[in-house]
Short mmCIF file of C-alpha atoms and ligand atoms in Angstrom, two decimals:
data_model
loop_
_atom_site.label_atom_id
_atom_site.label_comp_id
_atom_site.label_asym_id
_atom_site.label_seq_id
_atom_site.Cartn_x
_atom_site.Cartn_y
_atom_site.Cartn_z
CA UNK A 672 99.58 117.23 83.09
CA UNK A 673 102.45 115.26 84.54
CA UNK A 674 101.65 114.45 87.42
CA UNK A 675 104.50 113.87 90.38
CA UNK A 676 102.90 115.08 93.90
CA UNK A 677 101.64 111.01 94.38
CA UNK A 678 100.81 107.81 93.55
CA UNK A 679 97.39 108.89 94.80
CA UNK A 680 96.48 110.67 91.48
CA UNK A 681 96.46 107.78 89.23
CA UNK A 682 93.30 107.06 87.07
CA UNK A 683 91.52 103.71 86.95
CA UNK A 684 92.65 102.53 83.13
CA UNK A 685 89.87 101.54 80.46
CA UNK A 686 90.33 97.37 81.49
CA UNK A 687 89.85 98.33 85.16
CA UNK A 688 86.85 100.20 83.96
CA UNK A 689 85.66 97.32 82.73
CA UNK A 690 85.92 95.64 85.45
CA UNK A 691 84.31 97.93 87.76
CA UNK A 692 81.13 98.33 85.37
CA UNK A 693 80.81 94.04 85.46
CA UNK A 694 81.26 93.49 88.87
CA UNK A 695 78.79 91.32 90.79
CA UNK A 696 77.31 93.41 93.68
CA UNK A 697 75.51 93.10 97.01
CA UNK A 698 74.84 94.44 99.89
CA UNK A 699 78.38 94.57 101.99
CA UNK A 700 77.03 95.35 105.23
CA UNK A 701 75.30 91.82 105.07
CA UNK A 702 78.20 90.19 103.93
CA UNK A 703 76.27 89.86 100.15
CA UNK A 704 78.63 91.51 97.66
CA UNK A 705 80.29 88.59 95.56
CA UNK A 706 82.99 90.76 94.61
CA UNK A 707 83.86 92.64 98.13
CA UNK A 708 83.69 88.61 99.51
CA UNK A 709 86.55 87.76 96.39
CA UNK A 710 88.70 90.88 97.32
CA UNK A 711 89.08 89.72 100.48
CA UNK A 712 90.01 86.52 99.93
CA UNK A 713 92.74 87.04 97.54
CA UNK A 714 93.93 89.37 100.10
CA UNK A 715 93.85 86.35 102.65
CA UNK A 716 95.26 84.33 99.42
CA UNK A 717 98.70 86.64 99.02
CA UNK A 718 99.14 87.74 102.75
CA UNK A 719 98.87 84.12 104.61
CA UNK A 720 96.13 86.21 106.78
CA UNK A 721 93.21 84.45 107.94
CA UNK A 722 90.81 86.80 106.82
CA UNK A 723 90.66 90.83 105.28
CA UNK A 724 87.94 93.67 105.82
CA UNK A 725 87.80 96.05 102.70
CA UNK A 726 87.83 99.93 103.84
CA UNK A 727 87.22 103.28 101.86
CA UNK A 728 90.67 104.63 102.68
CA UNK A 729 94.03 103.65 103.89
CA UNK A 730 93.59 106.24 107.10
CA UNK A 731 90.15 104.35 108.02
CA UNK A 732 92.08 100.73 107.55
CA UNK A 733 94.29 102.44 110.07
CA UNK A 734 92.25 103.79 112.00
CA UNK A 735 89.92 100.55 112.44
CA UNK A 736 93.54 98.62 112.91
CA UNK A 737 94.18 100.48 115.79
CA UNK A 738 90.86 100.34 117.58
CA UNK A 739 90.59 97.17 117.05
CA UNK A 740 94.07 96.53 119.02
CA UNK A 741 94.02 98.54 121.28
CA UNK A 742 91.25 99.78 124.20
CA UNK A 743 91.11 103.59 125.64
CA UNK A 744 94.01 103.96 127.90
CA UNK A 745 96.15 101.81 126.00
CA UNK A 746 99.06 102.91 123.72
CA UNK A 747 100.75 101.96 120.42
CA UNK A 748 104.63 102.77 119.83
CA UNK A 749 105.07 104.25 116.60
CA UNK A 750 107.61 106.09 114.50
CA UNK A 751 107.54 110.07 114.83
CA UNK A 752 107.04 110.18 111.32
CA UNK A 753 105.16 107.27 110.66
CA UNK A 754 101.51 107.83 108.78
CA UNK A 755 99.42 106.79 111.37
CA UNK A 756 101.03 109.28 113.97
CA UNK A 757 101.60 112.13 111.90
CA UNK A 758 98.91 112.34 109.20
CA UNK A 759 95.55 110.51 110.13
CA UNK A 760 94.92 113.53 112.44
CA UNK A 761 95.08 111.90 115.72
CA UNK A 762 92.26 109.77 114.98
CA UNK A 763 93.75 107.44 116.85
CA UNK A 764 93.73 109.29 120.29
CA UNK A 765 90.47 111.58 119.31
CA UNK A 766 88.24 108.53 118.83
CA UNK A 767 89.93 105.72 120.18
CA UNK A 768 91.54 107.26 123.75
CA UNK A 769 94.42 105.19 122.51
CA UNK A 770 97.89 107.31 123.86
CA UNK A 771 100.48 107.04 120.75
CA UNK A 772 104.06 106.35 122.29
CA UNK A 773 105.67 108.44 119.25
CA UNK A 774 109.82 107.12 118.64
CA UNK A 775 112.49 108.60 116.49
CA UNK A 776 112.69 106.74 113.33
CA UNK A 777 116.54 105.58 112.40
CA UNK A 778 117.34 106.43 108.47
CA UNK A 779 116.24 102.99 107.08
CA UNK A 780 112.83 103.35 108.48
CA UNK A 781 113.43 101.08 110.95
CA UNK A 782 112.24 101.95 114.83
CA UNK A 783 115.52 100.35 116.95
CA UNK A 784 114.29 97.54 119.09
CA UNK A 785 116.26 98.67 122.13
CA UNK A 786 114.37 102.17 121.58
CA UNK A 787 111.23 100.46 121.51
CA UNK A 788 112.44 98.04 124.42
CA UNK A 789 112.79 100.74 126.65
CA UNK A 790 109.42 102.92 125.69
CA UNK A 791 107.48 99.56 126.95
CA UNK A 792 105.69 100.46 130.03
CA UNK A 793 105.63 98.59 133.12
CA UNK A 794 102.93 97.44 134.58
CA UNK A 795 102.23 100.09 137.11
CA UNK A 796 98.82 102.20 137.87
CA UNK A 797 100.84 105.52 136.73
CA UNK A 798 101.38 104.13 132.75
CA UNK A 799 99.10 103.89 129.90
CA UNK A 800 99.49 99.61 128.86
CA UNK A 801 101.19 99.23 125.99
CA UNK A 802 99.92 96.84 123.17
CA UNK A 803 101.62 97.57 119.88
CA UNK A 804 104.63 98.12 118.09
CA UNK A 805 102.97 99.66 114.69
CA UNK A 806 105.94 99.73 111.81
CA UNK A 807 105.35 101.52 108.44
CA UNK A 808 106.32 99.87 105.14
CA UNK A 809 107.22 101.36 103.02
CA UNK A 810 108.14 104.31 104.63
CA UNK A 811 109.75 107.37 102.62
CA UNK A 812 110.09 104.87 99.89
CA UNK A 813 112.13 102.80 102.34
CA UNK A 814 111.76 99.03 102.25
CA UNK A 815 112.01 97.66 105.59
CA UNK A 816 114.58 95.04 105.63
CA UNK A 817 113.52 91.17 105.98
CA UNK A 818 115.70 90.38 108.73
CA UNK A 819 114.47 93.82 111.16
CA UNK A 820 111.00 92.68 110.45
CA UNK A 821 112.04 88.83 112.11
CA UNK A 822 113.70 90.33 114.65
CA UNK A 823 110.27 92.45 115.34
CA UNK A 824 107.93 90.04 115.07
CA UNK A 825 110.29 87.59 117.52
CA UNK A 826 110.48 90.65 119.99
CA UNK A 827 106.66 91.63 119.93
CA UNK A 828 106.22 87.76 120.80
CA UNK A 829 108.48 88.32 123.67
CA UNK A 830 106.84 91.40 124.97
CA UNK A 831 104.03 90.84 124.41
CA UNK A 832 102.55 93.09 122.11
CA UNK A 833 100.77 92.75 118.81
CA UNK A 834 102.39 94.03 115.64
CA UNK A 835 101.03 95.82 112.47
CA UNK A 836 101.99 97.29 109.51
CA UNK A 837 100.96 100.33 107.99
CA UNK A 838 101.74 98.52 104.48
CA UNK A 839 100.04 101.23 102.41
CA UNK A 840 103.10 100.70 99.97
CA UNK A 841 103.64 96.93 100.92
CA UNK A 842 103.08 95.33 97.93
CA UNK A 843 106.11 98.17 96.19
CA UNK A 844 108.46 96.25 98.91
CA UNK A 845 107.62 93.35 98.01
CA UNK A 846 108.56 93.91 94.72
CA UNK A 847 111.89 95.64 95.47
CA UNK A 848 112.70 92.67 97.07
CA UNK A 849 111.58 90.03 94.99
CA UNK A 850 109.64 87.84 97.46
CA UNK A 851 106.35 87.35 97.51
CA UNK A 852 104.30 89.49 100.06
CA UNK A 853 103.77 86.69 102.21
CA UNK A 854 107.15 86.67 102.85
CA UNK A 855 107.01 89.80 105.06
CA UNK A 856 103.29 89.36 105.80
CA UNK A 857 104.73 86.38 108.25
CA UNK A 858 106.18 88.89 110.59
CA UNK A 859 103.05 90.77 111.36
CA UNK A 860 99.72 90.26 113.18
CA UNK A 861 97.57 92.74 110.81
CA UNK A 862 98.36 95.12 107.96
CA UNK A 863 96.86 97.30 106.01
CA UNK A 864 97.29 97.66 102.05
CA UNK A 865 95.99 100.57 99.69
CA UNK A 866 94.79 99.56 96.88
CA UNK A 867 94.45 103.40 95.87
CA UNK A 868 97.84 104.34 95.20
CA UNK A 869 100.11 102.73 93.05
CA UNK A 870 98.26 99.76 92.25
CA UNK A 871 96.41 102.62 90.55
CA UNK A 872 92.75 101.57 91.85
CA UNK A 873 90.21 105.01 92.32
CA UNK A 874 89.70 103.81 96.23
CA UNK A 875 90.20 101.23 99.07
CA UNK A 876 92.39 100.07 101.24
CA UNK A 877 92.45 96.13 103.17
CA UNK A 878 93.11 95.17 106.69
CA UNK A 879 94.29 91.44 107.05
CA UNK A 880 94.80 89.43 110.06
CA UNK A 881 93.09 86.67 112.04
CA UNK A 882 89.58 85.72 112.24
CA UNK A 883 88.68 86.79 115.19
CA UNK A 884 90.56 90.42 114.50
CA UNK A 885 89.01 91.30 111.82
CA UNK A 886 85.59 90.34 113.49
CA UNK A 887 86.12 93.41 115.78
CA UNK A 888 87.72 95.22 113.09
CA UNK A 889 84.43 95.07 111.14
CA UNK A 890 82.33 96.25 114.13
CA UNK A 891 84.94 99.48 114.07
CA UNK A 892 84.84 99.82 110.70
CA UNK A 893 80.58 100.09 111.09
CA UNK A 894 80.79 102.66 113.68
CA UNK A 895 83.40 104.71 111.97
CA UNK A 896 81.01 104.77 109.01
CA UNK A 897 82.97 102.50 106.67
CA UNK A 898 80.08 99.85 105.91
CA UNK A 899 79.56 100.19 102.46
CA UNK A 900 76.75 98.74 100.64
CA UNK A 901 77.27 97.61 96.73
CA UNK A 902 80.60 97.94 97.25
CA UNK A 903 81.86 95.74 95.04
CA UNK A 904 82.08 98.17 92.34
CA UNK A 905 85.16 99.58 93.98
CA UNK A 906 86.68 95.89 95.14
CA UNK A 907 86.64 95.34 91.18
CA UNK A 908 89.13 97.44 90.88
CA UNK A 909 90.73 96.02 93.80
CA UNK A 910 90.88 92.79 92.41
CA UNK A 911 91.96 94.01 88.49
CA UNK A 912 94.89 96.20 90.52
CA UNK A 913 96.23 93.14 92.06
CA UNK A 914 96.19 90.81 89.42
CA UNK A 915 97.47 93.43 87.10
CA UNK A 916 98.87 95.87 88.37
CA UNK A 917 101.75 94.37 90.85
CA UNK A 918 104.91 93.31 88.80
CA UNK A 919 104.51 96.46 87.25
CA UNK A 920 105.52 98.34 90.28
CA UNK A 921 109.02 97.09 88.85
CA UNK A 922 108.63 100.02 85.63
CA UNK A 923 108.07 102.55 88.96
CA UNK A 924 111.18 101.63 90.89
CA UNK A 925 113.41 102.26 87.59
CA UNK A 926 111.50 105.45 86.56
CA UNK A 927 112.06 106.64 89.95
CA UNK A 928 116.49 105.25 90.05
CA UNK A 929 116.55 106.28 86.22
CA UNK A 930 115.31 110.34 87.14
CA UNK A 931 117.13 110.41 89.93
CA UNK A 932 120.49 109.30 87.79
CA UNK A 933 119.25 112.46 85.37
CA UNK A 934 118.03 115.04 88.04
CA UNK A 935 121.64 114.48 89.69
CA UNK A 936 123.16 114.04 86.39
CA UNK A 937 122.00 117.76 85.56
CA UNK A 938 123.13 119.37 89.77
CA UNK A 939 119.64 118.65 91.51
CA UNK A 940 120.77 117.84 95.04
CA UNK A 941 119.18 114.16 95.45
CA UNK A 942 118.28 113.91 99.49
CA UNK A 943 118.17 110.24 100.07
CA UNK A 944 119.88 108.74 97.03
CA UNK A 945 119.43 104.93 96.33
CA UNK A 946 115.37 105.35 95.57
CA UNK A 947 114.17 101.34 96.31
CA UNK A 948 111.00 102.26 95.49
CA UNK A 949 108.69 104.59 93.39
CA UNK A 950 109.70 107.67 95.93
CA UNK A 951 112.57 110.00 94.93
CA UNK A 952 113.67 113.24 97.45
CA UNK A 953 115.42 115.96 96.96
CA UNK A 954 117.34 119.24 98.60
CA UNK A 955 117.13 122.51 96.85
CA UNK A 956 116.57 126.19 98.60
CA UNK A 957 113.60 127.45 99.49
CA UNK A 958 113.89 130.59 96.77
CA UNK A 959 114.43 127.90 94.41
CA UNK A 960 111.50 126.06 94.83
CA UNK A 961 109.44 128.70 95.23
CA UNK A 962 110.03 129.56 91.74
CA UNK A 963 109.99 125.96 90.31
CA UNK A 964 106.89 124.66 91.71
CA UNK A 965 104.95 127.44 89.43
CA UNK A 966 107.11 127.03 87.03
CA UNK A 967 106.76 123.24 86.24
CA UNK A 968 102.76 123.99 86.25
CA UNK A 969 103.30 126.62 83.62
CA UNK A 970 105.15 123.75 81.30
CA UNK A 971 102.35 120.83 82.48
CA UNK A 972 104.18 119.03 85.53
CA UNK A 973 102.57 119.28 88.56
CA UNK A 974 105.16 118.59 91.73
CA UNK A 975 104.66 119.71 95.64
CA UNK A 976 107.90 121.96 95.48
CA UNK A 977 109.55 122.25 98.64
CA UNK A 978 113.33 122.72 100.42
CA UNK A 979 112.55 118.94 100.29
CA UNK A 980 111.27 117.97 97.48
CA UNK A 981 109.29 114.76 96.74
CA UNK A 982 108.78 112.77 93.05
CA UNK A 983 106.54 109.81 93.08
CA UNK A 984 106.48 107.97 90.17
CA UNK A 985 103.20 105.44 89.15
CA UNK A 986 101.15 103.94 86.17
CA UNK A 987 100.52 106.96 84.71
CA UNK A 988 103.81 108.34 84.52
CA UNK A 989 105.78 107.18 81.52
CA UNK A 990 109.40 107.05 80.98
CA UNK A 991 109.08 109.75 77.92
CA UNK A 992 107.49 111.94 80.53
CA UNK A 993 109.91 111.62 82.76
CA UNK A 994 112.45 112.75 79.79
CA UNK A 995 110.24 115.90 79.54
CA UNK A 996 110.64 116.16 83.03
CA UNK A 997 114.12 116.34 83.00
CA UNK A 998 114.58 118.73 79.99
CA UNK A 999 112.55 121.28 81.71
CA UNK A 1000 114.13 121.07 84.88
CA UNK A 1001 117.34 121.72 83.00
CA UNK A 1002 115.60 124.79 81.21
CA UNK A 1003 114.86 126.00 84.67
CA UNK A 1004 118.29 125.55 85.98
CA UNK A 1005 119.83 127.48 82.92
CA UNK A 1006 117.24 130.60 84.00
CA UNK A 1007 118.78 131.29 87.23
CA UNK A 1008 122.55 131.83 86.35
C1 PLP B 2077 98.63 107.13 101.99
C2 PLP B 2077 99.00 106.46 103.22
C3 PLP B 2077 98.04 106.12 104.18
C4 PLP B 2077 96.59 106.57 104.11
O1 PLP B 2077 95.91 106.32 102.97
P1 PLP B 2077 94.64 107.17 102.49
O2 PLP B 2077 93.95 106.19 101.63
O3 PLP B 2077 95.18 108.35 101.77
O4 PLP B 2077 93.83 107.54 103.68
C5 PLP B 2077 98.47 105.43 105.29
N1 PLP B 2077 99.76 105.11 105.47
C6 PLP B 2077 100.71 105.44 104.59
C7 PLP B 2077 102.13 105.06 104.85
C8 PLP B 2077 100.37 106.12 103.42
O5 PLP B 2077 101.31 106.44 102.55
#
């Protein structure tokens, strides 16, 4: 099948394979596994953090992020649509007490600093205390722009308030923008990075910050259940994705520009044209995709069909598939006059 819903469906390749079935192990919980221990330093090594905490998923990293900033009563202002509002389930606010301070989102992925300005609490008995300004980056395939994230990171300092980023797609904006990742890393306290989607590892996710952070954060991660034992099996992977699987985020970004120049090319409405990144949306009625979703299965191509529509391209999507992609989406089109 060709597979479009995600990034999240990749399989580990034969070399990461490898790597997993070689790695060193220990017990994690003890601080023992060789291999967990060399994840997390490269992680320190490409972020400019002072020190990383390897988690079973991206939703835990945020999860443990959170707790770790913030104590019950407290609140973090995030965007309306950002991941750790909308789709971690509230874990936040369930486990944590932490109140999320929720703000619209402008189309860049941005969350307006005046917006945010005025959302800070005072310091009266009546408010929850606000901590955190929590960003997402990439968002919708959006690449937060260098000079928003400065003028963040100089406003947090002003407010004072911490400042993460959900950076499950970091490393795809740091290749859209040709830096290196520590050149947006600066502008945050902590952020978390899967390893699990297009970096194409099976699992994991990192939280970097300082020292003393991520010393709470690994107390979290032990209650929430995240201490792993020989868990270095899965940080192989970890460390194969990032030294092999990075620059190649490039091949995603002009899968994803090249079928959106052919999708449009052929009448698909595209939603947000300009993909940066490996995300591609698009508009089409709801009749319509009602019939294409099944339709694509039937022909091999699996994609989440919907009014709005999105395409993720990754490492196991090839440009010829994409090609077959196209043809059949043609097909389709043809059917319904
Ligand atoms: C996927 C994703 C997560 C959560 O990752 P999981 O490993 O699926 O729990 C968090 N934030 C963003 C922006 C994501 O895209």
């Amino acid at each position: 099948m060709i597979d479009l819903r995600s990034d999240t469906v990749t399989r580990p390749s034969e070399a990461m394979r490898q790597a997993m079935y070689q790695a060193e192990v220990g017990d994690d919980v003890y601080g023992d596994d060789p291999t967990v221990n060399a994840l997390q330093a490269l992680a320190c090594k490409l972020t400019g953090k002072e020190a990383a905490l390897f988690l079973p998923t991206g939703t835990q990293a945020n999860l443990v992020a959170l707790l770790s900033h913030c104590e019950r009563g407290e609140e973090y202002i995030v965007g309306q649509k950002a991941h750790n509002y909308m789709y971690e389930a509230g874990g936040a606010a369930v486990l944590g007490s932490i109140q999320p301070q929720p703000l619209e989102m402008a189309d860049d992925g941005t969350l307006p600093l005046d917006k945010v300005a005025a959302a800070i609490k005072a310091d009266d008995i009546h408010f929850a205390r606000t901590r955190l300004l929590s960003l997402e980056n990439t968002h919708s395939g959006k690449v937060l722009p260098l000079d928003y994230l400065q003028r963040a990171f100089a406003f947090t300092r002003e407010k004072g308030l911490a400042l993460h980023i959900d950076g499950a797609r970091i490393l795809n904006a740091a290749v859209s923008l040709g830096v290196p990742l520590s050149d947006i890393t600066c502008y945050c306290d902590t952020l978390t990075i899967c390893l699990s989607k297009g970096l194409g590892a099976p699992v994991g996710s990192l939280l970097c910050g300082s020292a003393e952070y991520i010393k709470r954060a690994n107390r979290w991660r032990k209650m929430t259940g995240g201490g792993m034992r020989q868990s270095g099996i899965l940080a192989a992977a970890g460390i194969y994705a990032l030294e092999n699987n990075v620059q190649r985020l490039q091949d995603d970004h002009d899968n994803a520009r090249w079928l959106e120049q052919q999708l449009r090319a052929i009448g698909v409405e595209i939603a947000a044209p300009g993909a940066q990144t490996n995300v591609l949306y698009l508009h089409q009625s709801a009749e319509m995709a009602a019939r294409l979703g099944p339709w694509m299965r039937e022909h091999g191509v699996l994609i989440s069909a919907g009014p709005l529509t999105r395409l993720i391209t990754h490492i196991d999507i090839s440009r010829q598939d994409l090609q077959t992609v196209v043809e059949l989406w043609q097909r389709f089109l043809q059917q319904q006059d």
